[in-house]
CSV table of C-alpha atoms and ligand atoms in Angstrom, one decimal:
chain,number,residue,atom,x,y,z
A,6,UNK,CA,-13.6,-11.6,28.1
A,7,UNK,CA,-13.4,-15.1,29.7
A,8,UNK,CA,-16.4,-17.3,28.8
A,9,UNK,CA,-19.6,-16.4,30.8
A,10,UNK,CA,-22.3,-18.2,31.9
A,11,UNK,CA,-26.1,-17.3,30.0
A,12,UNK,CA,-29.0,-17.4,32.0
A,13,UNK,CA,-32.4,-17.0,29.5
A,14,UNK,CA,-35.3,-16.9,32.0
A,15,UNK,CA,-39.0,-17.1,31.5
A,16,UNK,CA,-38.2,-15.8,27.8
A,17,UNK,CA,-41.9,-15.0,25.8
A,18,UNK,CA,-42.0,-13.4,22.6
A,19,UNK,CA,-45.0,-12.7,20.1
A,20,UNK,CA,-46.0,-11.8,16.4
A,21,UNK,CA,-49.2,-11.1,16.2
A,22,UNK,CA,-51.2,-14.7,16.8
A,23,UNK,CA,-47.8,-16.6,16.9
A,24,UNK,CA,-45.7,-16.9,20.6
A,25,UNK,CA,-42.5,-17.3,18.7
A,26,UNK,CA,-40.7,-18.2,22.2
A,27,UNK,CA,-43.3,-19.0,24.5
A,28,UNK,CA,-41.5,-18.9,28.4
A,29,UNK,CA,-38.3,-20.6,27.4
A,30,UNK,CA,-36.0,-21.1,30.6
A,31,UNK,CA,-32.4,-22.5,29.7
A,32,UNK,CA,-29.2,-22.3,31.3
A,33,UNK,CA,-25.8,-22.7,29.8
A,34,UNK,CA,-22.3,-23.1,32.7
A,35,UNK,CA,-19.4,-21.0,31.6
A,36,UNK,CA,-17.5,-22.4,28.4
A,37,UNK,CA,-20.0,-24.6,27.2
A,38,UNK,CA,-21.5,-24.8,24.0
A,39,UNK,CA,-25.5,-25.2,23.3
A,40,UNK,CA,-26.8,-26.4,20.2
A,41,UNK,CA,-30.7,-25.2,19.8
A,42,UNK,CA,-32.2,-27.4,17.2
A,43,UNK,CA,-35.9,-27.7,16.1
A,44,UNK,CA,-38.0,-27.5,13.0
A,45,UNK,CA,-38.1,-24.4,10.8
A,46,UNK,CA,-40.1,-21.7,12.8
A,47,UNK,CA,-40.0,-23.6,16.2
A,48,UNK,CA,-37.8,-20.1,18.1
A,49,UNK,CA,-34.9,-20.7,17.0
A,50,UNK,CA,-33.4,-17.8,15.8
A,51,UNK,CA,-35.6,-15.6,17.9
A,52,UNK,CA,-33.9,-17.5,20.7
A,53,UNK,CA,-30.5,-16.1,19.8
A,54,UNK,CA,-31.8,-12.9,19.0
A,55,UNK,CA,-33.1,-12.1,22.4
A,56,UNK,CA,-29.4,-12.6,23.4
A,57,UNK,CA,-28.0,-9.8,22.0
A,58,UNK,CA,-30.9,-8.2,21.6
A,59,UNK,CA,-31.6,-7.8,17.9
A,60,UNK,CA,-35.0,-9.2,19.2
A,61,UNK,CA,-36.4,-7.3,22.2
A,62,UNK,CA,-39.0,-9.6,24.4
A,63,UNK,CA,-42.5,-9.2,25.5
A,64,UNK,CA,-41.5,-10.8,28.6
A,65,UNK,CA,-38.2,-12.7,30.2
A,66,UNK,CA,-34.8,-11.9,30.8
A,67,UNK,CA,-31.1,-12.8,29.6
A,68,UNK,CA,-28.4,-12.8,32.0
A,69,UNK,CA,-24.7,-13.0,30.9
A,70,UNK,CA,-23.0,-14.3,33.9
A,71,UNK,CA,-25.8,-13.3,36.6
A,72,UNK,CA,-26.0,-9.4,34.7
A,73,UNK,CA,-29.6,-8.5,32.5
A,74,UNK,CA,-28.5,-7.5,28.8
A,75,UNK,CA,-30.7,-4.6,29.5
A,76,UNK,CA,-27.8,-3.3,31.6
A,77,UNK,CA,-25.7,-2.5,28.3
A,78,UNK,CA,-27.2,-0.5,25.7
A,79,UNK,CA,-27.8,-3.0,22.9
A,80,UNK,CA,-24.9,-1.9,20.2
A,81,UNK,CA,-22.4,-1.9,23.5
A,82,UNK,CA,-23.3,-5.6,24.2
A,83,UNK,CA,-23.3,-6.7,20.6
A,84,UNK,CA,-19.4,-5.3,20.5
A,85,UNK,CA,-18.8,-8.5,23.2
A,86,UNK,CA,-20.3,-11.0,21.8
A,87,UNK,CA,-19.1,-12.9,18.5
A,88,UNK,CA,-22.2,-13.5,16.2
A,89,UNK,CA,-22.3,-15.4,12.9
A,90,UNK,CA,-25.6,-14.8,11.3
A,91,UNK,CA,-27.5,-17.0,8.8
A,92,UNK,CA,-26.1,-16.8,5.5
A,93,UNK,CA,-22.7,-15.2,7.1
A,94,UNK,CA,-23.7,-11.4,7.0
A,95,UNK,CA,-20.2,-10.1,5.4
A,96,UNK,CA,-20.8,-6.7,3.8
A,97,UNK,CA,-20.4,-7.3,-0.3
A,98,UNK,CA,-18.5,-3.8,-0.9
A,99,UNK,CA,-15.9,-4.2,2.4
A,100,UNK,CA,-12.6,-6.3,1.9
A,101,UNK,CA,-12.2,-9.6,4.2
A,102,UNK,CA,-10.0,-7.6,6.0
A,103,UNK,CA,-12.4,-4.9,7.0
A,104,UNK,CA,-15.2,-7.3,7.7
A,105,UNK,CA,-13.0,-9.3,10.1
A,106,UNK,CA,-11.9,-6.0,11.8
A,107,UNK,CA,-15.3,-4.1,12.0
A,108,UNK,CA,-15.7,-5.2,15.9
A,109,UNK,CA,-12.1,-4.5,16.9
A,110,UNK,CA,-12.5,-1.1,14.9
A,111,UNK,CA,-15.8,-0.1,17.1
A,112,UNK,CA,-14.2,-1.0,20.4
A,113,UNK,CA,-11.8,1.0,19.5
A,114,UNK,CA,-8.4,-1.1,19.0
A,115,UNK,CA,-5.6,0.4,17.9
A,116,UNK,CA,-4.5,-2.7,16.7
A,117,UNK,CA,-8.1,-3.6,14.9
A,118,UNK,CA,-5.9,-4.6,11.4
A,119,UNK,CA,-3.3,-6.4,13.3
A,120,UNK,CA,-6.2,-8.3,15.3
A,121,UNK,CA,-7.9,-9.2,12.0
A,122,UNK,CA,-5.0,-11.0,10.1
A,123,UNK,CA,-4.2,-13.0,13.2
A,124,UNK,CA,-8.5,-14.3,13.4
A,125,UNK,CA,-7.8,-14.6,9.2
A,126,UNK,CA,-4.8,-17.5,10.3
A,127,UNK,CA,-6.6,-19.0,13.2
A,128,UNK,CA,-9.5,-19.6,10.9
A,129,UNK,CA,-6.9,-21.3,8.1
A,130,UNK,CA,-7.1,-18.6,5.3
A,131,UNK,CA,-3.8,-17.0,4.9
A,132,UNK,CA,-3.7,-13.4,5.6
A,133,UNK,CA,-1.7,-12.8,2.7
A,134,UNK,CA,-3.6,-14.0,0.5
A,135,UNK,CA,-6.9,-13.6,1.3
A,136,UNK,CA,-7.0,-9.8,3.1
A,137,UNK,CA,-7.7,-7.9,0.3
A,138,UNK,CA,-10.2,-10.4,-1.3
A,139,UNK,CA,-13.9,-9.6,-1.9
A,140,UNK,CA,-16.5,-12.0,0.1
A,141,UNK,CA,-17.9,-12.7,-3.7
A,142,UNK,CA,-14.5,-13.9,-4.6
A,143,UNK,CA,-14.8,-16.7,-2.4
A,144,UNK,CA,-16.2,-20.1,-2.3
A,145,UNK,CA,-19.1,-20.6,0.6
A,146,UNK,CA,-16.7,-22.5,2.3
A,147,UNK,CA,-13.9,-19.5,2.7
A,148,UNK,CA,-16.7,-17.3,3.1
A,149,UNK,CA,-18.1,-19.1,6.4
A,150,UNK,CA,-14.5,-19.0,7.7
A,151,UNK,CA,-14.4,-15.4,7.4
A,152,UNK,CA,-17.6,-14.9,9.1
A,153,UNK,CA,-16.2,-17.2,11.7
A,154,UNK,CA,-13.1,-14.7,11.7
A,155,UNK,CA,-15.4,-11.6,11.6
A,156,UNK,CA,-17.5,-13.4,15.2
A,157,UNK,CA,-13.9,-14.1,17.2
A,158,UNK,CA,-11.6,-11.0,16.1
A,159,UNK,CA,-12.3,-9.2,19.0
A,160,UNK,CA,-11.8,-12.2,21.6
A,161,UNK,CA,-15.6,-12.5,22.7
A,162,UNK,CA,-16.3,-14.7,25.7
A,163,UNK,CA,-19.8,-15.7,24.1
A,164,UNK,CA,-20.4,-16.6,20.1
A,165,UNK,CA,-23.5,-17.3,18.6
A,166,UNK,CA,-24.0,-18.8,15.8
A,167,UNK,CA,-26.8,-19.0,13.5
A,168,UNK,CA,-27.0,-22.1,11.0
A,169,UNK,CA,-23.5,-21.4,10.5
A,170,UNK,CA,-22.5,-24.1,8.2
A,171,UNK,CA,-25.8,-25.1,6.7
A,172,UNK,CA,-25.0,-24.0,3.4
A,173,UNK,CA,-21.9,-26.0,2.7
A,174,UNK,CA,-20.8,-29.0,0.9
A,175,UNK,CA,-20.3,-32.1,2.8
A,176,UNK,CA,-16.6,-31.9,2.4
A,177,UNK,CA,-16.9,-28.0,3.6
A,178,UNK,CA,-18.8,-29.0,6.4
A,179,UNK,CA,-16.8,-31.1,7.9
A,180,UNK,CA,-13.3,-29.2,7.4
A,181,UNK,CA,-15.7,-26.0,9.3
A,182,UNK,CA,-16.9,-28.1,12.0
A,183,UNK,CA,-12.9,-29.5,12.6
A,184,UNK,CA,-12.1,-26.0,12.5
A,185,UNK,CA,-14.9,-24.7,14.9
A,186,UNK,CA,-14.4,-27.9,17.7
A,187,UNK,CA,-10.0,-26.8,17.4
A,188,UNK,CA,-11.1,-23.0,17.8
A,189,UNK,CA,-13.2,-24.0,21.1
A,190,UNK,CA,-10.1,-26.3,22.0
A,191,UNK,CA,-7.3,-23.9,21.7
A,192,UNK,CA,-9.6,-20.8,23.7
A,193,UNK,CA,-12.5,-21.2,25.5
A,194,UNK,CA,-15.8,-19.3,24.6
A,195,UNK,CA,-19.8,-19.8,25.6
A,196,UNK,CA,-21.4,-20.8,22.5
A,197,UNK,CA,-25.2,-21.0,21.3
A,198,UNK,CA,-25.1,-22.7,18.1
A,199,UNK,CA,-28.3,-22.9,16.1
A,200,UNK,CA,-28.8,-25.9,13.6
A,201,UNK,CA,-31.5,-27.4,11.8
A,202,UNK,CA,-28.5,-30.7,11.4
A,203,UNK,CA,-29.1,-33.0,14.7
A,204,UNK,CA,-25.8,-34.9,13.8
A,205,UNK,CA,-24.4,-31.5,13.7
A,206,UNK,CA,-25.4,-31.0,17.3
A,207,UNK,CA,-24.4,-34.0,18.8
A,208,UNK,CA,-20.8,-33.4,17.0
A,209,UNK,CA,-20.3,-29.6,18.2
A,210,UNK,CA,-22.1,-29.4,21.6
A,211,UNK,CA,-22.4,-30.3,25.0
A,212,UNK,CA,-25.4,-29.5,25.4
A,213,UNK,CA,-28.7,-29.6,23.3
A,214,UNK,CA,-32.2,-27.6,23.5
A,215,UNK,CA,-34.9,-29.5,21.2
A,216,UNK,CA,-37.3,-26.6,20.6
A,217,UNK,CA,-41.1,-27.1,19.9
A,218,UNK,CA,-43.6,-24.1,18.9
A,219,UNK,CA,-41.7,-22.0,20.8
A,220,UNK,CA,-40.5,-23.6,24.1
A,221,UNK,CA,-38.0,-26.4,25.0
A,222,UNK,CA,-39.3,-29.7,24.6
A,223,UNK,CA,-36.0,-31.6,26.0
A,224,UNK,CA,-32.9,-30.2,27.0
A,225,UNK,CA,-29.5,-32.3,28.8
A,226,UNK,CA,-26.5,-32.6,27.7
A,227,UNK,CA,-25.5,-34.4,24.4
A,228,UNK,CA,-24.8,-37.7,25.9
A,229,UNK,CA,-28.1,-37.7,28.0
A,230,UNK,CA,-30.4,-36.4,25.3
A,231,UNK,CA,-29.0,-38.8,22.7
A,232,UNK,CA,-29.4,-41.8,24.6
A,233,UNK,CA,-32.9,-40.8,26.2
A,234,UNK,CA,-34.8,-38.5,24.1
A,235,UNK,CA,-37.7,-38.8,27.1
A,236,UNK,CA,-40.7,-37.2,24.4
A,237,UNK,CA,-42.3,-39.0,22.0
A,238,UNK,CA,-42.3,-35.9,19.9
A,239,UNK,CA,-38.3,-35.8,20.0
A,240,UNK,CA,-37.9,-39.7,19.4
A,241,UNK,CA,-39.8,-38.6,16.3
A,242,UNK,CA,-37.6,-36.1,15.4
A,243,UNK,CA,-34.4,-38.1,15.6
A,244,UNK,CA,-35.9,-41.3,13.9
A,245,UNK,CA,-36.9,-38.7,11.4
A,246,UNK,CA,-33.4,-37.8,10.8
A,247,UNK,CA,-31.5,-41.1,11.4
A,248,UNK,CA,-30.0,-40.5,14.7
A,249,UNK,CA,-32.0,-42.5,16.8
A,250,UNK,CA,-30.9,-44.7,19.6
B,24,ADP,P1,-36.5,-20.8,13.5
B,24,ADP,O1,-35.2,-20.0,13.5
B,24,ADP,O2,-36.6,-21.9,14.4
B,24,ADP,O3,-36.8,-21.2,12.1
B,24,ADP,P2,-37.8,-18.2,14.1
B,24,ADP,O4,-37.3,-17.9,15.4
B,24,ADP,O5,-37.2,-17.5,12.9
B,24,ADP,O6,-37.7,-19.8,13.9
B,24,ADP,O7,-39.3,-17.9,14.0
B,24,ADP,C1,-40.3,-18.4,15.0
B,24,ADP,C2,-41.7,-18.0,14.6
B,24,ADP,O8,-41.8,-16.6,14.7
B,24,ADP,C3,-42.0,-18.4,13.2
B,24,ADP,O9,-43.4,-18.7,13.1
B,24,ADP,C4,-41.8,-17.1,12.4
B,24,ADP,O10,-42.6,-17.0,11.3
B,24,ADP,C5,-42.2,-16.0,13.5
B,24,ADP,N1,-41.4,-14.8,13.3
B,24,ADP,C6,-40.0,-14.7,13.5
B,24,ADP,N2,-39.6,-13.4,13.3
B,24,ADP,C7,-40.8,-12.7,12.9
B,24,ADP,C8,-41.0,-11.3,12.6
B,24,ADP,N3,-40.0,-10.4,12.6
B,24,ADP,N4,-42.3,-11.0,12.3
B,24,ADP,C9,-43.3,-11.9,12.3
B,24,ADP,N5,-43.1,-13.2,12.6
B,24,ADP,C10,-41.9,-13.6,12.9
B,25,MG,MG1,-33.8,-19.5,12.1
């Protein structure tokens, strides 16, 4: 799939008392990759989740390139888009192998083992070595790579990506992030990345969402946030972390 725009439009979502996303508009162009940041429980990952619909809305809409998700039936549209959930999400009793070729078996590919050893090498773990591994064999750091892997076997257009790399060692961190800005590099995809890490952000994406209780306090590209975070409540945030102008 080539990399398709995402249109999330007057997006509302509640648990009992709490509007976890609370009429979020934001659109991201073809290829580009949005980092949603915010504090714990500001949306986040409800966000994502009402992108491929493990999170259905009170209200809203997501478009993938000018077509409502509602138009697939929810497992159909999960098989085309690459998702790395918090914490990685590899199944404990599969081998590396079969997690990384779970997508490619459901749609279906004949060559579902083939396709899996080939995302194993564009990640950086060996095929050869590391097929026939157990996730619990691994260190985090081989571990995210294989849920990276898992999220790009099947060639998705869009990836999203849930505190992906939050885990890791600083070392591991910044090998993965390499990795992930090389993997954009050598074939585009749309990606919404989630992080709690605003240096993270500025280093991955183009573009940035601050999220507040639920809606978008600022959103701009990296550049333009960065330089003018326009809300006293995001000039907090990044003093808070060190990455203020
Ligand atoms: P984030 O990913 O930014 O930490 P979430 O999207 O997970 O935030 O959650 C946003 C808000 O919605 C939080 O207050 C959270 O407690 C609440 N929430 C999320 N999922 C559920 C759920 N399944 N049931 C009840 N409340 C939820
Ligand atoms: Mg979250």
């Amino acid at each position: 799939m080539s990399a398709p725009s995402i249109s999330i439009e007057a997006m509302s979502k509640r648990y009992g008392t709490i509007a976890a996303l609370d009429g979020v508009e934001v659109h991201i162009d073809s290829g580009r990759c949005l980092a949603l940041v915010g504090e714990s429980g500001s949306g986040k990952t409800t966000l994502l989740h009402s992108v491929n619909r493990l999170v259905s809305p009170d209200r809203g809409t997501v478009r993938i390139d000018g077509r409502p998700v509602d138009d697939w039936s929810p497992e159909a549209l999960r098989r085309t888009i690459g998702y790395v959930p918090q914490h990685g999400g590899l199944l404990p009793h599969w081998t590396v192998e079969r997690n990384v070729a779970l997508v490619p078996r459901l749609l279906g590919y004949s060559d579902a083992t083939r396709r899996a050893r080939a995302a194993l090498g564009a990640v950086g773990l060996d095929p050869g070595e590391f097929s026939q591994r157990w996730p619990r064999s691994m260190s985090g750091g081989q571990r995210q790579r294989v849920a990276l892997a898992r999220a790009l076997a099947a060639d998705p257009g869009l990836v999203l990506l849930d505190e992906p790399f939050g885990a890791l060692d600083a070392l591991s961190r910044a090998d993965i992030q390499r990795l992930f800005l090389d993997l954009r590099e050598a074939r585009p995809f749309t990606a919404v990345l989630v992080t709690h890490d605003l240096r993270e952000a500025f280093h991955l994406a183009d573009d940035i969402a601050v999220m507040r209780d639920g809606r978008i306090e600022r959103h701009g590209s990296v550049a333009d946030v960065r330089a003018r975070p326009d809300s006293p409540y995001v000039e907090a945030l990044f003093e808070r972390a060190g990455v203020a102008p």
